[in-house]
XYZ file of C-alpha atoms in Angstrom:
523
model
C 138.675 73.568 16.985
C 135.027 72.531 17.227
C 132.767 75.394 18.262
C 130.420 74.068 20.889
C 127.002 75.457 21.861
C 126.399 77.729 24.830
C 124.313 75.867 27.388
C 121.420 77.624 29.119
C 122.894 77.062 32.560
C 120.089 78.972 34.329
C 117.463 76.834 32.568
C 118.826 73.288 32.897
C 118.335 71.512 36.220
C 121.605 70.814 37.978
C 121.605 67.045 38.315
C 121.397 66.397 34.578
C 124.697 67.452 33.003
C 126.905 68.198 36.007
C 125.471 65.717 38.482
C 124.836 66.287 42.181
C 127.165 63.416 43.192
C 126.539 63.898 46.897
C 127.033 61.423 49.741
C 123.368 61.683 50.765
C 120.453 61.775 48.372
C 116.708 61.623 48.974
C 114.479 60.288 46.198
C 110.813 61.145 46.775
C 107.976 59.751 44.612
C 105.097 62.266 44.620
C 101.368 61.919 43.927
C 99.229 64.998 43.215
C 95.862 65.583 44.835
C 92.584 66.142 42.993
C 92.765 69.953 43.211
C 95.073 71.186 40.437
C 95.099 74.671 41.958
C 96.567 73.301 45.190
C 99.136 71.270 43.274
C 100.308 74.359 41.394
C 100.517 76.341 44.625
C 102.783 73.625 46.009
C 104.899 73.613 42.851
C 105.223 77.403 42.988
C 106.471 77.158 46.585
C 108.991 74.489 45.572
C 110.308 76.402 42.543
C 112.727 78.737 44.423
C 114.510 75.738 45.938
C 115.230 74.051 42.602
C 118.933 73.963 41.753
C 120.095 74.895 38.258
C 123.217 73.954 36.325
C 124.805 77.372 36.913
C 124.859 76.816 40.692
C 126.186 73.271 40.510
C 128.867 74.229 37.996
C 129.948 77.186 40.133
C 130.219 74.914 43.173
C 132.337 72.423 41.246
C 134.664 75.188 40.025
C 135.170 76.422 43.593
C 135.808 72.866 44.750
C 138.393 72.272 42.002
C 140.088 75.590 42.741
C 140.398 74.699 46.418
C 141.789 71.269 45.609
C 144.323 72.745 43.195
C 145.445 75.294 45.780
C 145.778 73.122 48.878
C 145.377 69.540 47.685
C 142.333 69.160 49.945
C 138.654 69.993 49.688
C 137.863 73.445 51.154
C 136.554 73.176 54.734
C 132.901 74.094 55.059
C 132.172 74.065 51.326
C 128.886 72.150 51.386
C 125.592 72.444 49.577
C 122.010 71.207 49.592
C 120.366 70.838 46.198
C 116.903 69.946 44.874
C 115.545 68.896 41.465
C 112.085 67.893 40.295
C 110.904 65.697 37.425
C 107.386 64.834 36.257
C 105.826 61.710 34.779
C 103.587 62.091 31.748
C 100.421 61.583 33.858
C 101.702 64.319 36.165
C 102.356 66.692 33.272
C 98.905 65.999 31.823
C 97.325 67.023 35.147
C 99.073 70.399 35.036
C 98.762 71.487 31.412
C 96.838 70.744 28.207
C 100.179 71.061 26.378
C 101.107 67.468 27.164
C 100.220 65.598 24.009
C 103.377 65.898 21.946
C 105.735 63.693 23.880
C 107.650 60.595 22.873
C 105.169 57.647 23.008
C 107.603 55.576 25.093
C 107.667 58.293 27.739
C 103.882 58.731 27.657
C 103.255 54.986 28.077
C 105.705 54.905 30.970
C 107.645 52.186 32.721
C 104.640 49.841 33.182
C 104.416 49.497 29.405
C 108.155 48.863 29.123
C 108.539 45.908 31.479
C 108.273 43.304 28.732
C 110.615 45.196 26.413
C 113.353 45.503 29.025
C 112.904 41.874 30.144
C 111.538 42.430 33.625
C 109.883 39.150 34.695
C 106.194 38.905 33.778
C 105.176 35.884 35.862
C 103.295 36.964 38.993
C 105.184 35.946 42.115
C 108.594 36.153 40.447
C 110.959 38.640 42.147
C 110.967 41.873 40.154
C 107.565 41.357 38.531
C 105.733 44.691 38.448
C 102.664 43.779 40.517
C 104.955 43.313 43.538
C 106.615 46.734 43.207
C 106.275 49.299 45.979
C 105.166 51.848 43.344
C 105.373 52.527 39.635
C 103.209 49.670 38.355
C 100.104 50.411 36.278
C 97.642 52.417 38.376
C 100.323 53.485 40.866
C 102.581 55.751 38.796
C 103.985 58.772 40.682
C 103.149 62.171 39.221
C 106.560 63.564 40.102
C 109.926 62.696 41.541
C 111.910 65.012 43.787
C 115.644 64.545 44.344
C 117.290 66.161 47.368
C 121.064 65.857 47.644
C 123.630 67.180 50.075
C 126.927 66.717 51.859
C 125.506 66.529 55.394
C 123.159 63.692 56.365
C 121.164 65.728 58.863
C 120.566 68.524 56.357
C 119.260 66.086 53.752
C 117.039 64.340 56.301
C 115.609 67.675 57.439
C 115.031 68.887 53.880
C 113.283 65.640 52.939
C 111.027 65.889 56.013
C 110.225 69.548 55.301
C 109.518 68.806 51.629
C 107.069 66.041 52.558
C 105.388 68.259 55.166
C 104.964 71.212 52.794
C 103.555 68.922 50.103
C 100.978 67.470 52.479
C 99.621 70.958 53.199
C 98.595 71.102 49.535
C 97.144 67.568 49.440
C 100.265 66.382 47.602
C 101.498 63.034 48.946
C 104.960 61.541 49.168
C 104.921 57.767 49.521
C 107.860 55.346 49.644
C 110.671 57.912 49.952
C 114.242 56.607 50.052
C 117.425 58.249 51.244
C 120.495 56.858 49.536
C 123.864 57.093 51.222
C 127.474 56.655 50.299
C 128.216 53.313 51.952
C 131.217 54.765 53.768
C 128.712 56.619 55.995
C 127.819 53.302 57.651
C 131.286 53.180 59.214
C 132.738 51.357 56.205
C 135.388 53.703 54.731
C 136.591 50.943 52.410
C 133.193 51.120 50.643
C 133.421 54.816 49.757
C 131.725 55.184 46.364
C 130.994 51.454 46.096
C 127.713 49.642 45.524
C 126.444 46.730 47.605
C 128.181 43.953 45.674
C 131.389 45.710 46.677
C 132.417 47.314 43.369
C 133.406 50.957 42.827
C 130.480 52.613 41.068
C 130.346 55.427 38.526
C 133.934 54.979 37.358
C 133.239 55.655 33.688
C 130.875 58.392 32.519
C 130.617 60.268 29.223
C 131.589 63.935 29.212
C 129.238 66.558 27.796
C 130.174 69.108 25.168
C 129.061 72.694 25.574
C 130.152 76.071 26.925
C 128.861 77.872 29.998
C 129.507 81.411 28.671
C 130.406 83.310 25.503
C 134.055 82.412 26.099
C 135.149 80.170 23.255
C 136.967 77.823 25.663
C 134.735 78.182 28.740
C 133.650 74.555 28.625
C 131.335 72.697 30.959
C 133.814 69.825 31.150
C 137.617 69.707 31.288
C 139.676 69.547 28.093
C 143.259 68.405 27.589
C 145.326 70.550 25.248
C 147.196 68.038 23.098
C 144.636 65.745 21.504
C 144.877 64.426 17.983
C 142.322 66.235 15.805
C 140.838 63.216 14.048
C 137.191 62.301 13.585
C 138.288 58.638 13.632
C 138.915 58.710 17.378
C 136.869 60.183 20.229
C 137.811 63.543 21.642
C 138.172 63.127 25.398
C 137.508 65.302 28.417
C 139.619 63.072 30.637
C 141.005 59.605 30.001
C 138.191 57.269 28.982
C 135.545 60.030 29.041
C 134.570 60.738 25.411
C 132.955 64.067 24.651
C 129.327 63.708 23.604
C 127.171 66.431 22.053
C 124.693 67.725 24.669
C 121.613 66.855 22.619
C 122.080 63.218 23.615
C 121.125 64.238 27.155
C 119.245 67.564 26.983
C 116.649 68.449 24.368
C 117.202 71.396 22.051
C 120.909 70.879 21.324
C 122.866 69.076 18.605
C 123.309 65.306 18.954
C 126.041 62.903 17.834
C 125.999 62.391 14.071
C 127.018 58.726 14.358
C 129.234 58.676 11.271
C 132.285 59.763 13.238
C 133.179 60.552 16.833
C 133.123 64.356 16.597
C 130.505 65.582 14.132
C 127.068 66.692 15.320
C 123.588 66.331 13.841
C 120.373 68.265 14.347
C 118.633 68.135 17.737
C 115.721 65.815 18.424
C 112.671 67.577 16.942
C 110.340 69.551 19.201
C 106.848 70.870 18.544
C 106.014 74.431 17.477
C 105.391 77.518 19.582
C 102.575 78.321 20.108
C 101.748 74.774 21.125
C 100.201 72.383 18.624
C 99.779 68.624 18.938
C 101.919 67.466 16.008
C 103.379 64.033 15.134
C 106.987 62.883 14.980
C 108.430 65.033 17.739
C 109.864 63.975 21.101
C 108.274 66.809 23.047
C 106.549 70.217 22.867
C 108.490 73.438 22.354
C 108.876 73.916 26.102
C 110.759 70.613 26.439
C 113.915 72.479 25.375
C 116.563 72.344 28.109
C 114.788 69.363 29.650
C 115.806 65.717 29.908
C 114.120 62.357 30.355
C 114.845 60.688 33.687
C 114.603 56.955 34.331
C 114.255 55.880 37.951
C 114.606 52.237 38.954
C 114.579 51.132 42.584
C 116.751 48.016 42.331
C 117.087 45.504 45.153
C 120.392 43.586 45.337
C 120.672 40.084 46.778
C 124.222 40.354 48.074
C 124.325 36.995 49.833
C 123.208 35.138 46.691
C 125.813 37.008 44.628
C 128.604 36.133 47.061
C 127.531 32.486 47.176
C 127.590 32.344 43.369
C 131.126 33.722 43.211
C 132.393 31.085 45.622
C 130.568 28.215 43.916
C 131.795 29.324 40.489
C 135.363 29.643 41.754
C 135.221 26.004 42.893
C 133.687 24.899 39.584
C 136.183 26.711 37.350
C 139.250 25.666 39.320
C 138.826 22.196 37.817
C 140.042 23.610 34.476
C 143.697 24.351 33.758
C 143.070 27.976 32.811
C 141.430 28.796 36.143
C 143.368 26.484 38.508
C 144.305 29.374 40.841
C 141.084 31.359 40.470
C 139.738 33.405 43.390
C 136.142 34.413 43.996
C 137.170 38.085 43.627
C 138.517 37.246 40.162
C 135.179 35.661 39.239
C 133.435 38.856 40.277
C 135.900 40.934 38.271
C 135.138 38.889 35.146
C 131.389 39.362 35.636
C 131.694 43.122 36.094
C 134.779 43.864 33.987
C 136.476 45.636 36.897
C 137.878 44.577 40.240
C 136.163 45.841 43.374
C 138.562 48.794 43.562
C 137.480 49.926 40.090
C 140.664 48.749 38.365
C 139.778 47.328 34.919
C 140.483 43.644 34.509
C 142.055 44.368 31.112
C 144.852 46.326 32.792
C 145.054 44.239 35.979
C 144.555 40.765 34.578
C 145.453 38.598 37.599
C 144.712 40.598 40.751
C 143.169 43.806 42.013
C 145.311 46.939 41.792
C 144.150 49.831 43.968
C 146.971 52.084 42.773
C 145.722 51.666 39.217
C 142.118 52.184 40.344
C 142.998 55.464 42.060
C 144.828 56.809 39.013
C 142.220 58.687 36.967
C 144.629 58.901 34.042
C 144.980 55.114 33.836
C 141.834 53.377 35.121
C 139.888 54.210 31.960
C 142.785 54.123 29.526
C 141.738 51.052 27.560
C 139.642 49.954 24.612
C 138.354 46.454 24.048
C 139.174 46.415 20.326
C 142.851 47.092 20.995
C 143.440 44.794 23.979
C 140.833 42.045 24.053
C 138.361 42.086 21.158
C 137.356 38.435 21.638
C 136.842 38.751 25.380
C 139.360 36.223 26.636
C 140.354 38.506 29.546
C 137.307 40.703 30.002
C 134.354 38.573 28.850
C 132.194 39.960 26.070
C 129.191 39.655 28.386
C 130.885 41.465 31.299
C 128.756 44.308 32.569
C 131.050 47.138 31.462
C 131.287 45.739 27.906
C 127.551 45.215 27.545
C 126.624 48.790 28.427
C 129.673 50.584 26.991
C 131.439 48.820 24.098
C 133.756 51.825 23.738
C 135.415 51.811 20.289
C 133.983 48.481 19.117
C 131.459 48.378 16.324
C 128.077 47.034 17.423
C 124.791 45.781 16.025
C 123.780 49.470 15.956
C 126.554 50.509 13.594
C 130.237 51.506 13.468
C 132.148 52.471 16.628
C 131.060 56.161 16.729
C 127.414 55.120 17.156
C 128.166 53.890 20.675
C 128.063 57.558 21.747
C 124.409 57.757 20.666
C 123.491 55.265 23.370
C 125.346 56.614 26.417
C 123.444 57.717 29.506
C 124.321 59.974 32.441
C 124.037 57.855 35.616
C 123.213 59.626 38.866
C 122.302 56.729 41.181
C 123.237 55.995 44.773
C 123.116 52.968 47.083
C 120.349 52.574 49.644
C 120.234 50.390 52.745
C 123.090 49.268 55.024
C 125.910 47.155 53.568
C 125.955 43.447 54.370
C 128.546 42.725 57.026
C 130.887 39.740 56.843
C 129.287 36.809 58.661
C 125.882 38.494 58.736
C 122.838 36.411 59.642
C 120.268 35.279 57.099
C 117.917 37.950 58.479
C 120.496 40.673 57.780
C 121.155 39.192 54.354
C 117.475 39.496 53.528
C 117.280 43.188 54.432
C 116.244 45.639 51.739
C 119.377 47.094 50.153
C 120.281 48.049 46.629
C 120.618 50.896 44.177
C 118.466 53.934 43.477
C 119.252 53.922 39.757
C 118.799 57.300 38.049
C 119.777 58.115 34.483
C 119.278 61.108 32.205
C 118.966 60.868 28.432
C 117.284 62.571 25.476
C 115.688 59.326 24.266
C 114.555 56.631 26.668
C 114.108 54.252 23.732
C 117.500 54.795 22.103
C 119.450 54.981 25.329
C 118.121 53.350 28.511
C 115.815 50.797 26.854
C 118.275 49.924 24.095
C 120.972 49.120 26.652
C 118.692 46.637 28.395
C 116.722 45.280 25.460
C 119.328 44.913 22.740
C 122.578 44.616 24.685
C 122.316 43.535 28.337
C 119.676 40.868 27.649
C 120.968 39.663 24.278
C 123.464 36.788 24.223
C 125.287 38.015 21.104
C 125.047 41.811 21.110
C 126.439 44.412 21.217
C 129.374 42.836 19.356
C 127.516 40.164 17.416
C 130.248 39.923 14.794
C 132.730 38.724 17.405
C 130.490 36.320 19.299
C 130.433 32.628 18.404
C 126.942 31.037 18.203
C 124.825 31.173 20.278
C 126.734 34.104 21.788
C 128.712 35.001 24.865
C 125.812 35.381 27.281
C 123.893 38.136 29.002
C 124.999 40.904 31.318
C 125.242 39.031 34.646
C 124.473 42.181 36.648
C 121.652 43.833 34.683
C 120.463 40.925 32.551
C 117.054 39.571 33.518
C 115.582 36.743 31.394
C 114.357 35.037 34.571
C 114.244 31.212 34.320
C 115.622 31.344 30.776
C 118.278 28.936 29.391
C 119.949 32.071 27.989
C 121.086 33.057 31.472
C 124.761 32.248 31.063
C 128.145 33.871 30.495
C 131.235 32.607 28.640
C 134.523 33.097 30.521
C 138.161 32.888 29.492
C 140.137 31.747 26.490
C 138.842 28.200 27.050
C 135.267 29.532 26.742
C 133.917 28.082 29.947
C 130.128 28.347 29.980
C 128.829 29.343 33.415
C 125.100 29.233 33.972
C 123.659 32.113 35.975
C 120.977 31.465 38.626
C 117.346 31.438 37.504
C 116.566 34.489 39.641
C 118.694 37.596 38.924
C 120.653 39.150 41.790
C 119.238 42.577 40.895
C 115.450 42.977 40.780
C 113.211 46.015 40.410
C 110.969 47.106 43.266
C 109.674 50.367 41.775
C 110.413 53.206 39.409
C 109.124 55.317 36.583
C 109.815 57.417 33.509
C 109.976 61.163 34.193
C 110.785 64.437 32.436
C 113.025 67.041 34.075
C 111.768 70.417 32.816
C 113.495 73.758 32.383
C 112.811 76.894 34.402
C 110.826 78.330 31.480
C 108.718 75.175 31.231
C 107.903 75.344 34.935
C 107.147 79.054 35.034
C 105.376 79.583 31.720
C 103.575 76.271 31.162
C 103.316 73.963 34.163
C 102.440 76.764 36.599
C 100.309 78.746 34.161
């Protein structure tokens, strides 16, 4: 048995490792005023409302116990949770102990746009100068996340948070409140994103204990797994266990040579503080995590039109003579709209399979479809999670070094069938949020080296010039590389010049521990 570390559950903010996962979620970009004293007074007032991992984990345990007892969620078991993260400019305004941070984090999202293939031509959708916020000169100092089960409670908390901030000359501009799409009177869209696909189906599980108990784990564990470093140890089907240092600083990370061994944590600076090289953060960054926020607009009408046009185009070939537009979408994503993987439901959607948590992630590309004849190599789920395939980054276990914890939620009303062009042009999309210990090795690598690369992550399997880019996250606006290869007959399908998903704001943030807030940022 692997002895796993005890997590500081009263130090780690609750949305990182456990996830709020609420139906309503406010995301509030914050700008500090000129008076640092006032800003710290505001932060001190906010501190008691911040939710820690211990509270979220306790809530989840009570929820699971109720479900196990009655088969239904306990009536009245609701919560309202808050977390705060800070950009590097925001940290630098609060403390002189801000120098020793990862250069990628310090430079921020404006510096990253070229690396992650956001368009650079002014006037092109997604180009940074058109963002609502987050471009150079307009970077938020902080980001507050408010999440809850009751819409009115979240709305009221967001309004109160903005009002209290204003009293200290702290401004909230461009707030968003994301909602589970079922709350718009669309129960069939529960947990789905605007293109219609079930979201958040596959997440990594985090190693670690929540007490001295040797088996008091943060995440569930089956009892009959094969003890082999050659295969991942799972929490649940398709959820490999990952050492916590890949998501929270100060803990062991994945070694990379096998699926189960750990390596030393990312290095932190000394205490007392000194500005030293080659560390990812100061000593007080322990129990903290880097947060990436991307406000992503989705052009649903354009996506739907593409599926229908591609269906008509591909039906001219023998392989795809009975193709449906839903099947085209499933090949682009790698799953049907229900969440059922196309590898296990090759011809049609299968909601029963999608609803079976023991089956809907029970697959690996290397065993069922290494060459991508069923689930294309450029399909979204293969680009960002190659599972047990070796990649350009190394052998199969290294895929765990590049996982992220996604905590996003949809914003804006869903597009109704037969909606007008005006409705189709409404602002809707995804409030993308991800936690990781290294923005460069996790979030940026996924976009730079995998999603926007025609050959990677499985370059050894891809025929020249490759199998295309991730059709959902890939950018490369106006590039001839915007294509995807589909099916055993390798049909090349060109993607539109303008991506369906474009950024309208965002930033790189750090989610600090309780100690960091109390002893450094409020000092």
